[in-house]
Amino acid sequence: MTLAPEGRKLLRIEQRNAATPVERKPEWIKAKVQMGPEFVQLKNLVKKEGLHTVCEEAGCPNIFECWEDKEATFLIGGSECTRRCDFCQIDTGKPSPVDRFEPTKVARSVQSMQLRYATVTGVARDDLEDEGVWLYAETVRKIHELNPGTGVELLIPDFSGNPDHIAAICDSKPEVFAHNVETVPRIFKRIRPAFRYERSLDVITQGRNLGMVTKSNLILGMGETREEISEALRDLHAAGCDLITITQYLRPSERHLPVDRWVKPQEFVDLQNEAQEIGFLGVMSGPLVRSSYRAGRLWATAMRKKGRDIPAELAHIADGIQDSGTTRQEAATLLAG
């Protein structure tokens, strides 16, 4: 029996989804547990101080690698979203009031963890007049204020494409301005009914026009075709997207969209090569790559290729950067192993 989230009944689409059992993952989708000294130290600190990260609470398979590299992801704005995407594990409902101390709390967590790079994402807050813009922007400002040596990536909803909202976000000066398109035009409305494909592209263009390093993500295995993936990559690059991550859809529960197909590692390698040929400045592609995976590395790569100087206080993020295909979850690494 499929249970609805507390406080509501199953939606019709959730009932339809639940008719398909959760799929068994293929053998190539697995994460190796490799606990280095930085990970162990960070794990103990997080437990001792009661800190909260998306990495732990979402059970991300890349936590060992990212924490070893002193990178982590934080979710702001509450645990419920005003929108529902058929692939997303965050529940839809009436969000709690905004915690105006949350930006400082996140910044202090970053400080305690001594992070080199922090990704901040959050829920859509259509219930608020500013759709949560202040909360997102203030979190960037507070992290930079308390942690001048930490890079910040801001992964935002679309804020209805409002230019004033986008400008306010860019004014907070995150290192990376990220907005995930996630899927292709033909199935976009079915999977992300509260978003619009063209509007998402425009959000990226606005960020690019305001001088940001821009980033997006594509999730494969939700019903798209190979040709449509190529089309979406070209659309994103034309919109001004600098960085792209490409990943496999993993179904969070029976309530969510069934997996349409398991994309083999070689296709991820082909897509990585294609994205580089199209002109993206940085690409991460693999079944367990996530949009914040090795995010600091991608930012530094983009800065170098744009010919921009990396601030002295963030130069450590660029240390030891190698070409794509050298991180654990990239498909090229999986095939080589």
XYZ file of C-alpha atoms in Angstrom:
337
model
C 0.000 0.000 0.000
C 1.327 3.419 -0.985
C 1.054 6.022 1.765
C 0.309 9.684 1.102
C 2.397 12.376 2.792
C 1.023 13.379 6.171
C -1.910 15.767 5.966
C -3.168 15.018 2.447
C -4.529 12.313 0.144
C -2.695 10.806 -2.789
C -3.032 12.855 -5.960
C -4.433 11.109 -9.027
C -1.055 11.229 -10.732
C 0.505 9.653 -7.639
C -2.076 6.876 -7.721
C -1.221 6.201 -11.385
C 2.486 6.215 -10.628
C 2.014 3.808 -7.733
C 0.538 1.194 -10.079
C 4.110 0.617 -11.325
C 6.420 -1.012 -8.753
C 9.715 0.719 -7.998
C 12.276 -0.508 -10.516
C 15.392 -2.491 -9.681
C 18.568 -0.559 -10.432
C 21.077 -1.980 -12.922
C 24.455 -3.153 -11.703
C 26.333 -0.076 -12.954
C 24.384 2.223 -10.617
C 26.244 1.840 -7.364
C 28.413 4.069 -5.217
C 31.585 2.803 -3.594
C 32.040 3.762 0.047
C 35.458 5.370 0.421
C 35.773 7.269 3.682
C 38.802 9.553 3.713
C 40.055 11.558 6.706
C 38.266 14.795 5.748
C 34.950 12.939 5.396
C 35.313 11.243 8.780
C 36.197 14.525 10.486
C 33.256 16.311 8.857
C 30.852 13.476 9.673
C 31.811 13.601 13.353
C 31.493 17.396 13.450
C 28.051 17.400 11.818
C 26.808 14.811 14.299
C 28.319 16.580 17.309
C 26.918 20.018 16.442
C 23.578 18.850 15.038
C 24.141 20.434 11.623
C 21.839 19.681 8.675
C 22.823 19.158 5.039
C 20.971 17.856 1.998
C 23.901 15.494 1.510
C 23.047 13.457 4.611
C 19.285 13.918 4.784
C 18.739 12.946 1.143
C 21.157 10.026 1.401
C 23.266 11.308 -1.496
C 25.624 8.582 -2.787
C 28.318 11.182 -3.464
C 28.644 12.390 0.118
C 31.950 10.574 0.654
C 33.634 12.262 -2.296
C 32.116 15.728 -1.861
C 32.724 15.943 1.876
C 36.283 14.759 1.394
C 36.609 17.776 -0.922
C 34.954 20.035 1.707
C 31.813 20.662 -0.353
C 28.216 20.353 0.888
C 24.658 21.336 -0.067
C 21.997 23.075 2.037
C 18.220 23.320 1.543
C 16.502 26.551 2.607
C 12.914 27.775 2.778
C 11.403 24.807 4.599
C 10.628 21.186 3.837
C 7.501 21.710 1.703
C 7.299 23.206 -1.780
C 4.432 25.156 -3.334
C 5.005 23.315 -6.622
C 5.090 19.619 -7.511
C 7.521 18.035 -9.965
C 6.925 14.349 -10.661
C 10.561 13.372 -10.045
C 11.218 15.349 -6.860
C 11.192 13.853 -3.373
C 10.329 17.148 -1.642
C 6.687 17.162 -0.566
C 4.151 19.660 -1.883
C 2.056 21.599 0.597
C 1.686 24.792 2.581
C 5.187 25.830 3.654
C 6.023 27.025 7.140
C 6.700 30.736 7.756
C 10.112 31.984 6.642
C 12.809 31.702 9.286
C 14.613 35.022 8.940
C 17.530 33.656 10.936
C 18.011 30.775 8.486
C 20.655 32.566 6.363
C 22.804 33.093 9.461
C 22.260 29.496 10.608
C 23.397 28.161 7.233
C 26.403 30.499 7.186
C 27.427 29.312 10.657
C 27.101 25.685 9.561
C 29.378 26.424 6.601
C 31.797 28.056 9.031
C 31.736 25.125 11.463
C 32.298 22.660 8.624
C 35.090 24.820 7.150
C 33.701 24.270 3.663
C 35.578 25.262 0.534
C 32.381 25.422 -1.509
C 28.691 25.408 -0.552
C 25.666 24.855 -2.759
C 22.419 26.420 -1.547
C 19.105 25.289 -2.966
C 15.544 25.503 -1.738
C 11.865 25.050 -2.302
C 9.642 27.240 -4.472
C 7.797 29.782 -2.308
C 4.946 31.069 -4.471
C 3.139 31.901 -1.219
C 5.522 34.813 -0.598
C 5.337 38.196 -2.304
C 8.996 37.992 -3.339
C 8.809 34.192 -3.931
C 11.661 33.734 -1.455
C 14.193 35.968 -3.211
C 15.320 37.702 -0.016
C 15.956 34.377 1.697
C 18.096 33.050 -1.162
C 20.064 36.274 -1.613
C 20.578 36.855 2.104
C 21.909 33.324 2.534
C 24.595 34.023 -0.075
C 25.474 37.314 1.614
C 25.731 35.739 5.066
C 27.864 32.829 3.858
C 30.285 35.219 2.180
C 30.301 37.504 5.220
C 31.251 34.731 7.652
C 33.251 32.636 5.173
C 35.206 34.808 2.718
C 37.155 31.754 1.563
C 34.054 29.748 0.616
C 32.527 29.701 -2.860
C 28.726 29.735 -3.052
C 26.542 28.207 -5.733
C 22.880 29.222 -5.700
C 20.420 26.778 -7.277
C 17.150 28.673 -7.656
C 13.559 28.059 -8.768
C 12.436 30.279 -11.647
C 10.942 33.117 -9.521
C 8.298 33.335 -12.280
C 10.990 34.747 -14.566
C 10.643 38.159 -12.863
C 13.635 40.311 -13.946
C 13.640 42.236 -10.647
C 13.815 38.977 -8.713
C 16.617 37.623 -10.891
C 18.554 40.896 -10.555
C 18.239 40.746 -6.757
C 19.631 37.216 -6.785
C 22.575 38.237 -8.968
C 23.262 41.262 -6.752
C 24.064 38.853 -3.912
C 27.025 37.695 -6.025
C 27.011 33.908 -5.861
C 29.931 32.284 -7.643
C 27.454 30.267 -9.733
C 23.884 31.118 -10.735
C 22.138 27.782 -11.305
C 18.644 26.947 -12.521
C 17.830 23.399 -13.549
C 15.758 22.781 -16.671
C 15.782 19.028 -15.843
C 13.979 17.671 -18.923
C 13.074 18.219 -22.572
C 10.251 20.353 -24.062
C 7.897 17.541 -25.142
C 7.445 16.111 -21.641
C 8.277 19.234 -19.643
C 4.719 20.316 -18.799
C 3.717 16.824 -17.691
C 6.699 16.459 -15.376
C 7.074 20.087 -14.206
C 3.563 21.553 -14.569
C 4.248 24.745 -12.594
C 7.356 25.576 -14.627
C 7.789 26.490 -18.309
C 10.669 25.342 -20.499
C 11.126 28.654 -22.307
C 10.848 30.590 -19.057
C 13.573 28.445 -17.508
C 15.832 29.135 -20.483
C 15.110 32.849 -20.082
C 16.071 32.729 -16.395
C 19.466 31.360 -17.435
C 19.798 34.063 -20.098
C 19.017 36.764 -17.540
C 21.711 35.410 -15.240
C 24.224 35.297 -18.081
C 23.388 38.867 -19.120
C 24.032 40.016 -15.548
C 27.531 38.563 -15.628
C 26.960 35.307 -13.793
C 28.630 31.941 -14.348
C 25.507 29.940 -15.233
C 24.623 26.295 -14.761
C 21.813 23.798 -15.374
C 21.010 20.090 -15.131
C 19.334 17.421 -17.256
C 17.836 14.251 -15.756
C 17.641 11.275 -18.119
C 15.276 8.324 -18.000
C 11.981 10.211 -17.683
C 10.674 9.566 -21.204
C 12.913 11.710 -23.394
C 14.590 10.495 -26.589
C 18.291 10.705 -27.405
C 17.623 13.331 -30.073
C 15.641 15.447 -27.607
C 18.564 15.453 -25.176
C 20.796 16.889 -27.896
C 18.163 19.518 -28.657
C 17.942 20.517 -24.997
C 21.726 20.803 -24.756
C 21.765 23.122 -27.759
C 18.899 25.173 -26.292
C 20.708 25.551 -22.979
C 23.967 26.601 -24.587
C 22.161 29.108 -26.810
C 20.467 30.513 -23.695
C 23.864 31.241 -22.168
C 24.411 28.214 -19.952
C 28.103 27.728 -19.089
C 28.012 24.516 -17.050
C 25.879 21.389 -17.394
C 25.398 18.254 -15.326
C 23.689 15.189 -16.815
C 22.326 12.420 -14.613
C 20.079 9.359 -14.349
C 16.592 9.660 -12.854
C 16.236 7.595 -9.685
C 12.655 7.218 -8.515
C 12.235 8.455 -4.923
C 9.115 6.378 -4.159
C 6.113 4.615 -5.710
C 4.302 7.983 -5.743
C 6.772 9.371 -8.250
C 7.212 9.041 -12.008
C 8.286 5.509 -13.017
C 11.732 5.177 -14.588
C 11.389 5.035 -18.380
C 14.872 3.651 -19.078
C 18.273 3.078 -17.512
C 20.861 5.048 -19.447
C 24.091 3.110 -19.949
C 27.460 4.664 -19.037
C 28.591 4.886 -22.675
C 25.650 7.155 -23.515
C 26.669 9.474 -20.681
C 30.207 9.555 -22.089
C 28.835 10.354 -25.553
C 26.697 13.148 -24.106
C 29.645 14.585 -22.204
C 31.665 14.717 -25.416
C 28.724 16.227 -27.289
C 28.185 18.919 -24.654
C 31.852 19.858 -24.781
C 31.699 20.075 -28.581
C 28.612 22.310 -28.344
C 30.676 24.679 -26.222
C 29.815 24.170 -22.554
C 32.706 25.275 -20.352
C 32.289 22.401 -17.920
C 30.391 19.103 -18.017
C 29.739 16.360 -15.464
C 27.886 13.356 -16.898
C 27.122 10.034 -15.246
C 24.335 7.967 -13.666
C 25.032 9.171 -10.113
C 26.229 12.668 -10.947
C 23.990 15.215 -9.237
C 23.643 18.923 -10.007
C 25.864 19.939 -7.079
C 28.434 17.181 -7.672
C 31.997 18.553 -7.577
C 30.477 21.983 -8.027
C 33.568 23.929 -6.982
C 35.652 22.173 -9.610
C 33.153 23.094 -12.349
C 33.046 26.756 -11.258
C 36.837 27.059 -11.272
C 36.976 25.398 -14.695
C 34.457 27.904 -16.071
C 36.344 30.862 -14.612
C 39.567 29.664 -16.201
C 37.954 29.129 -19.610
C 36.209 32.517 -19.455
C 39.579 34.136 -18.792
C 38.366 35.533 -15.477
C 40.608 35.886 -12.448
C 39.724 33.660 -9.521
C 39.713 35.794 -6.338
C 42.753 35.150 -4.157
C 40.609 33.971 -1.246
C 39.040 31.297 -3.487
C 42.182 30.221 -5.339
C 42.355 27.040 -3.242
C 39.205 25.752 -4.997
C 41.082 25.676 -8.302
C 44.073 23.782 -6.917
C 44.701 20.476 -8.646
C 41.849 20.734 -11.149
C 42.120 18.098 -13.853
C 40.188 17.494 -17.034
C 36.741 15.910 -17.005
C 36.590 12.156 -16.628
C 38.649 12.040 -13.424
C 35.927 12.090 -10.744
C 34.381 8.890 -9.397
C 30.842 9.342 -10.692
C 31.611 10.517 -14.217
C 30.689 7.813 -16.694
C 34.150 7.866 -18.261
C 35.607 6.902 -14.882
C 33.046 4.125 -14.428
C 33.933 2.622 -17.805
C 37.660 2.930 -17.146
C 37.276 1.151 -13.810
